[in-house]
Amino acid sequence: MSQLWYPYTQMLNAPKMPCVVNAQGPYLEFADGRRVLDATSSWWCLIHGYKHPELDQALQDQASRFAHVMLGGLTHEPAQALAKALVDITPEPLNHVFFSDSGSVGVEVALKMAVQYWHNRGQTNKQRILAFYKSYHGDTSGCMAVCDPAEGMHHLFNHLLPQQIFAPAPSVGLDASWQQVQEDIQPVRVLLQQHAHETAAVIIEPLLQAAGGFNMYSPLYLQALRELCDEFEVLLILDEVATGFGRTGTCFAMDQAQICPDILVLGKGLTGGYLGHAATLAQTHVYDAFLSQDNERAFMHGPTFMGNPLATAVALRSLQVFQQDHYLQRIQNLQQQLQQELCAPLAHEQVVDIRAFGATGVIEVKDAQALAGVQAYALQEGVWLRSFGRYLYTMPAYILTPEQMRHIIQVMRAWFTEER
Ligand code: PMP
């Protein structure tokens, strides 16, 4: 007997999973004939919804030419065009692009780049990374080592992983003052005073620590962090795998802080969610540290599917649709609706907080048990909704109509208000 093994679902007597047979726009269609509205855009990546005609076309066009070719020693147009487009939409100093095949690998690439950067410059002791509580950066060993070491999904493996340095999660809200930010970031300053000599980089998810608890924090905090990284001579890595391509209301979350990292990681929405792919962008001073006459400083990382032509072709079209269809305005509208309708007062003993930012809305409860059964309930109401831990969230495709957004909001709130 063979059976597919799914993540997070080894529950005895787990309910049978719906089998998707078709998908269109924000809707999933199941084998039993049900059609449900996806509140999660499939783990936050299908930003245009399913089966977008232009993205489908880009994929077909590229498939009719060639589906894959190695990017080592060879190049191809979709990879080159996407690299150029990414350099054009990110801050000016980011002008080198390294492709890989998933967000986790994109983060690994960033971490390895940071360590080798200092090594190539003769500072071989700068090998550690400063990360934050409540962070989530992916599932590989390097990534697990920079995820929240206590609450995160990976704490079981802590003893096997390189011991990184952890600062408290930012705790100042989106509209904090500079003074509040300075106080909040003080522990980072202290850690850098102690460890900068052995620290290659600081890594953080800008403005929204997503899978570690939907912690939303001030752009001023990012500005202060950039200043600290400069003062203590460590690189700043921004992980925009979840926040990139509009999720927080600007194309990139870092745009709201008007800062530029030394290294930036993009994934998820990069291909419109069609294929796994990631881009790690670096400033010239980072790239230059890897140049040498005899290649002895070269960056030794070569994922087989880096720059895959299907992925890069569809990513390029995804970016064009993002711009031509005025997504930032759509995301503004979703944010307004979430703030007004999801965040309206909700009197329930379990509800600790309701917050919304960009196209992200979250209800936080006291006890994860309060969300047991919410997914089955939402399915009955025609919505594919997910919770994890103490968080019930929506991160939908940006193409939702106000009615569709309202339907999701009503189901999220009704879980707490309706008699069942
Ligand atoms: N970084 C962040 C901020 C993420 O949210 C995720 C995935 N949820 C990753 C990295 C890892 O990306 P992937 O699942 O594509 O490996």
PDB file of C-alpha atoms in Angstrom, residues 265-408:
ATOM      1  CA  VAL A 265      15.018  37.289  -0.467  1.00  0.00           C
ATOM      2  CA  LEU A 266      11.872  36.935  -2.584  1.00  0.00           C
ATOM      3  CA  GLY A 267       9.710  33.848  -3.166  1.00  0.00           C
ATOM      4  CA  LYS A 268       6.063  32.756  -2.948  1.00  0.00           C
ATOM      5  CA  GLY A 269       4.263  35.451  -5.029  1.00  0.00           C
ATOM      6  CA  LEU A 270       7.312  35.842  -7.281  1.00  0.00           C
ATOM      7  CA  THR A 271       5.864  33.418  -9.838  1.00  0.00           C
ATOM      8  CA  GLY A 272       2.282  34.402  -9.028  1.00  0.00           C
ATOM      9  CA  GLY A 273       2.373  31.159  -7.039  1.00  0.00           C
ATOM     10  CA  TYR A 274       2.516  29.049 -10.193  1.00  0.00           C
ATOM     11  CA  LEU A 275       5.887  27.391  -9.571  1.00  0.00           C
ATOM     12  CA  GLY A 276       8.332  27.217  -6.701  1.00  0.00           C
ATOM     13  CA  HIS A 277      11.071  29.740  -7.215  1.00  0.00           C
ATOM     14  CA  ALA A 278      13.058  32.345  -5.300  1.00  0.00           C
ATOM     15  CA  ALA A 279      15.360  35.250  -5.971  1.00  0.00           C
ATOM     16  CA  THR A 280      18.111  36.443  -3.637  1.00  0.00           C
ATOM     17  CA  LEU A 281      19.198  39.964  -4.539  1.00  0.00           C
ATOM     18  CA  ALA A 282      22.434  41.559  -3.377  1.00  0.00           C
ATOM     19  CA  GLN A 283      24.125  44.928  -3.451  1.00  0.00           C
ATOM     20  CA  THR A 284      27.263  45.380  -5.550  1.00  0.00           C
ATOM     21  CA  HIS A 285      29.582  45.412  -2.536  1.00  0.00           C
ATOM     22  CA  VAL A 286      28.311  41.918  -1.677  1.00  0.00           C
ATOM     23  CA  TYR A 287      28.678  40.655  -5.240  1.00  0.00           C
ATOM     24  CA  ASP A 288      32.162  42.136  -5.571  1.00  0.00           C
ATOM     25  CA  ALA A 289      33.413  40.158  -2.571  1.00  0.00           C
ATOM     26  CA  PHE A 290      32.939  36.971  -4.627  1.00  0.00           C
ATOM     27  CA  LEU A 291      35.054  38.089  -7.603  1.00  0.00           C
ATOM     28  CA  SER A 292      38.610  36.857  -8.100  1.00  0.00           C
ATOM     29  CA  GLN A 293      41.000  35.996 -10.944  1.00  0.00           C
ATOM     30  CA  ASP A 294      41.023  32.276 -10.306  1.00  0.00           C
ATOM     31  CA  ASN A 295      37.461  31.755  -9.029  1.00  0.00           C
ATOM     32  CA  GLU A 296      38.653  30.842  -5.548  1.00  0.00           C
ATOM     33  CA  ARG A 297      36.141  33.235  -3.971  1.00  0.00           C
ATOM     34  CA  ALA A 298      33.167  32.094  -6.073  1.00  0.00           C
ATOM     35  CA  PHE A 299      29.809  31.470  -4.453  1.00  0.00           C
ATOM     36  CA  MET A 300      29.444  27.695  -4.235  1.00  0.00           C
ATOM     37  CA  HIS A 301      25.741  27.079  -4.480  1.00  0.00           C
ATOM     38  CA  GLY A 302      24.073  25.779  -7.629  1.00  0.00           C
ATOM     39  CA  PRO A 303      20.523  24.503  -7.317  1.00  0.00           C
ATOM     40  CA  THR A 304      19.680  22.285 -10.314  1.00  0.00           C
ATOM     41  CA  PHE A 305      16.523  24.205 -11.120  1.00  0.00           C
ATOM     42  CA  MET A 306      17.815  27.718 -10.520  1.00  0.00           C
ATOM     43  CA  GLY A 307      16.374  30.145 -13.041  1.00  0.00           C
ATOM     44  CA  ASN A 308      14.024  27.494 -14.413  1.00  0.00           C
ATOM     45  CA  PRO A 309      12.661  28.928 -17.687  1.00  0.00           C
ATOM     46  CA  LEU A 310       9.008  28.117 -16.920  1.00  0.00           C
ATOM     47  CA  ALA A 311       9.262  29.708 -13.470  1.00  0.00           C
ATOM     48  CA  THR A 312      11.111  32.800 -14.642  1.00  0.00           C
ATOM     49  CA  ALA A 313       8.806  33.282 -17.649  1.00  0.00           C
ATOM     50  CA  VAL A 314       5.676  33.083 -15.525  1.00  0.00           C
ATOM     51  CA  ALA A 315       7.259  35.313 -12.850  1.00  0.00           C
ATOM     52  CA  LEU A 316       7.962  37.974 -15.432  1.00  0.00           C
ATOM     53  CA  ARG A 317       4.346  37.932 -16.597  1.00  0.00           C
ATOM     54  CA  SER A 318       3.137  37.931 -12.993  1.00  0.00           C
ATOM     55  CA  LEU A 319       5.053  41.123 -12.375  1.00  0.00           C
ATOM     56  CA  GLN A 320       3.591  42.749 -15.485  1.00  0.00           C
ATOM     57  CA  VAL A 321       0.047  41.840 -14.408  1.00  0.00           C
ATOM     58  CA  PHE A 322       0.798  43.158 -10.902  1.00  0.00           C
ATOM     59  CA  GLN A 323       1.718  46.520 -12.394  1.00  0.00           C
ATOM     60  CA  GLN A 324      -0.810  46.785 -15.221  1.00  0.00           C
ATOM     61  CA  ASP A 325      -3.803  45.735 -13.067  1.00  0.00           C
ATOM     62  CA  HIS A 326      -3.063  48.334 -10.335  1.00  0.00           C
ATOM     63  CA  TYR A 327      -2.704  45.785  -7.563  1.00  0.00           C
ATOM     64  CA  LEU A 328      -1.537  48.290  -4.990  1.00  0.00           C
ATOM     65  CA  GLN A 329      -4.912  50.030  -5.223  1.00  0.00           C
ATOM     66  CA  ARG A 330      -6.695  46.687  -4.919  1.00  0.00           C
ATOM     67  CA  ILE A 331      -4.628  45.809  -1.846  1.00  0.00           C
ATOM     68  CA  GLN A 332      -5.438  49.225  -0.319  1.00  0.00           C
ATOM     69  CA  ASN A 333      -9.131  48.436  -0.773  1.00  0.00           C
ATOM     70  CA  LEU A 334      -8.759  44.995   0.802  1.00  0.00           C
ATOM     71  CA  GLN A 335      -6.883  46.536   3.724  1.00  0.00           C
ATOM     72  CA  GLN A 336      -9.592  49.123   4.277  1.00  0.00           C
ATOM     73  CA  GLN A 337     -12.289  46.486   4.217  1.00  0.00           C
ATOM     74  CA  LEU A 338     -10.368  44.203   6.582  1.00  0.00           C
ATOM     75  CA  GLN A 339      -9.742  47.085   8.983  1.00  0.00           C
ATOM     76  CA  GLN A 340     -13.383  48.133   8.993  1.00  0.00           C
ATOM     77  CA  GLU A 341     -15.164  44.807   8.870  1.00  0.00           C
ATOM     78  CA  LEU A 342     -12.801  42.172  10.291  1.00  0.00           C
ATOM     79  CA  CYS A 343     -11.407  44.464  12.994  1.00  0.00           C
ATOM     80  CA  ALA A 344     -14.820  45.684  14.194  1.00  0.00           C
ATOM     81  CA  PRO A 345     -15.305  45.007  17.934  1.00  0.00           C
ATOM     82  CA  LEU A 346     -15.898  41.321  18.644  1.00  0.00           C
ATOM     83  CA  ALA A 347     -16.856  40.487  22.207  1.00  0.00           C
ATOM     84  CA  HIS A 348     -15.688  36.957  22.887  1.00  0.00           C
ATOM     85  CA  GLU A 349     -13.649  35.745  25.849  1.00  0.00           C
ATOM     86  CA  GLN A 350     -11.156  33.966  23.581  1.00  0.00           C
ATOM     87  CA  VAL A 351     -10.421  36.838  21.226  1.00  0.00           C
ATOM     88  CA  VAL A 352      -7.213  38.632  22.251  1.00  0.00           C
ATOM     89  CA  ASP A 353      -6.698  40.826  19.207  1.00  0.00           C
ATOM     90  CA  ILE A 354      -7.882  41.397  15.643  1.00  0.00           C
ATOM     91  CA  ARG A 355      -5.501  43.103  13.242  1.00  0.00           C
ATOM     92  CA  ALA A 356      -5.128  43.781   9.551  1.00  0.00           C
ATOM     93  CA  PHE A 357      -2.289  45.056   7.405  1.00  0.00           C
ATOM     94  CA  GLY A 358      -2.284  45.111   3.616  1.00  0.00           C
ATOM     95  CA  ALA A 359      -4.031  41.996   2.366  1.00  0.00           C
ATOM     96  CA  THR A 360      -3.631  40.172   5.680  1.00  0.00           C
ATOM     97  CA  GLY A 361      -6.216  39.851   8.426  1.00  0.00           C
ATOM     98  CA  VAL A 362      -5.812  37.925  11.680  1.00  0.00           C
ATOM     99  CA  ILE A 363      -7.897  37.007  14.699  1.00  0.00           C
ATOM    100  CA  GLU A 364      -5.669  36.009  17.613  1.00  0.00           C
ATOM    101  CA  VAL A 365      -7.166  33.888  20.376  1.00  0.00           C
ATOM    102  CA  LYS A 366      -6.026  33.003  23.918  1.00  0.00           C
ATOM    103  CA  ASP A 367      -5.951  29.280  23.462  1.00  0.00           C
ATOM    104  CA  ALA A 368      -5.380  27.353  20.211  1.00  0.00           C
ATOM    105  CA  GLN A 369      -8.171  24.968  21.266  1.00  0.00           C
ATOM    106  CA  ALA A 370     -10.640  27.773  20.598  1.00  0.00           C
ATOM    107  CA  LEU A 371      -9.947  27.265  16.892  1.00  0.00           C
ATOM    108  CA  ALA A 372     -10.377  23.486  16.829  1.00  0.00           C
ATOM    109  CA  GLY A 373     -12.927  22.686  14.138  1.00  0.00           C
ATOM    110  CA  VAL A 374     -12.872  26.118  12.498  1.00  0.00           C
ATOM    111  CA  GLN A 375     -11.632  24.750   9.204  1.00  0.00           C
ATOM    112  CA  ALA A 376     -14.470  22.218   8.867  1.00  0.00           C
ATOM    113  CA  TYR A 377     -16.952  24.918   9.852  1.00  0.00           C
ATOM    114  CA  ALA A 378     -15.590  27.313   7.208  1.00  0.00           C
ATOM    115  CA  LEU A 379     -15.769  24.614   4.553  1.00  0.00           C
ATOM    116  CA  GLN A 380     -19.451  24.132   5.305  1.00  0.00           C
ATOM    117  CA  GLU A 381     -19.816  27.864   4.740  1.00  0.00           C
ATOM    118  CA  GLY A 382     -17.993  27.640   1.414  1.00  0.00           C
ATOM    119  CA  VAL A 383     -14.597  29.040   2.481  1.00  0.00           C
ATOM    120  CA  TRP A 384     -11.164  27.394   2.499  1.00  0.00           C
ATOM    121  CA  LEU A 385      -9.755  28.893   5.691  1.00  0.00           C
ATOM    122  CA  ARG A 386      -6.753  27.850   7.738  1.00  0.00           C
ATOM    123  CA  SER A 387      -5.680  28.477  11.284  1.00  0.00           C
ATOM    124  CA  PHE A 388      -2.420  27.692  12.957  1.00  0.00           C
ATOM    125  CA  GLY A 389      -1.675  27.865  16.635  1.00  0.00           C
ATOM    126  CA  ARG A 390      -3.613  30.746  18.115  1.00  0.00           C
ATOM    127  CA  TYR A 391      -4.182  32.507  14.806  1.00  0.00           C
ATOM    128  CA  LEU A 392      -7.097  32.453  12.404  1.00  0.00           C
ATOM    129  CA  TYR A 393      -6.003  34.336   9.330  1.00  0.00           C
ATOM    130  CA  THR A 394      -6.790  35.302   5.789  1.00  0.00           C
ATOM    131  CA  MET A 395      -4.168  36.174   3.169  1.00  0.00           C
ATOM    132  CA  PRO A 396      -6.215  36.054  -0.002  1.00  0.00           C
ATOM    133  CA  ALA A 397      -5.489  36.643  -3.677  1.00  0.00           C
ATOM    134  CA  TYR A 398      -5.559  40.355  -4.532  1.00  0.00           C
ATOM    135  CA  ILE A 399      -8.322  39.866  -7.108  1.00  0.00           C
ATOM    136  CA  LEU A 400     -11.103  39.381  -4.545  1.00  0.00           C
ATOM    137  CA  THR A 401     -14.235  41.446  -5.018  1.00  0.00           C
ATOM    138  CA  PRO A 402     -15.585  43.274  -1.933  1.00  0.00           C
ATOM    139  CA  GLU A 403     -18.360  40.638  -1.734  1.00  0.00           C
ATOM    140  CA  GLN A 404     -15.885  37.780  -1.728  1.00  0.00           C
ATOM    141  CA  MET A 405     -13.748  39.490   0.929  1.00  0.00           C
ATOM    142  CA  ARG A 406     -16.911  40.092   2.981  1.00  0.00           C
ATOM    143  CA  HIS A 407     -17.854  36.427   2.776  1.00  0.00           C
ATOM    144  CA  ILE A 408     -14.467  35.395   4.231  1.00  0.00           C
TER     145      ILE A 408
END
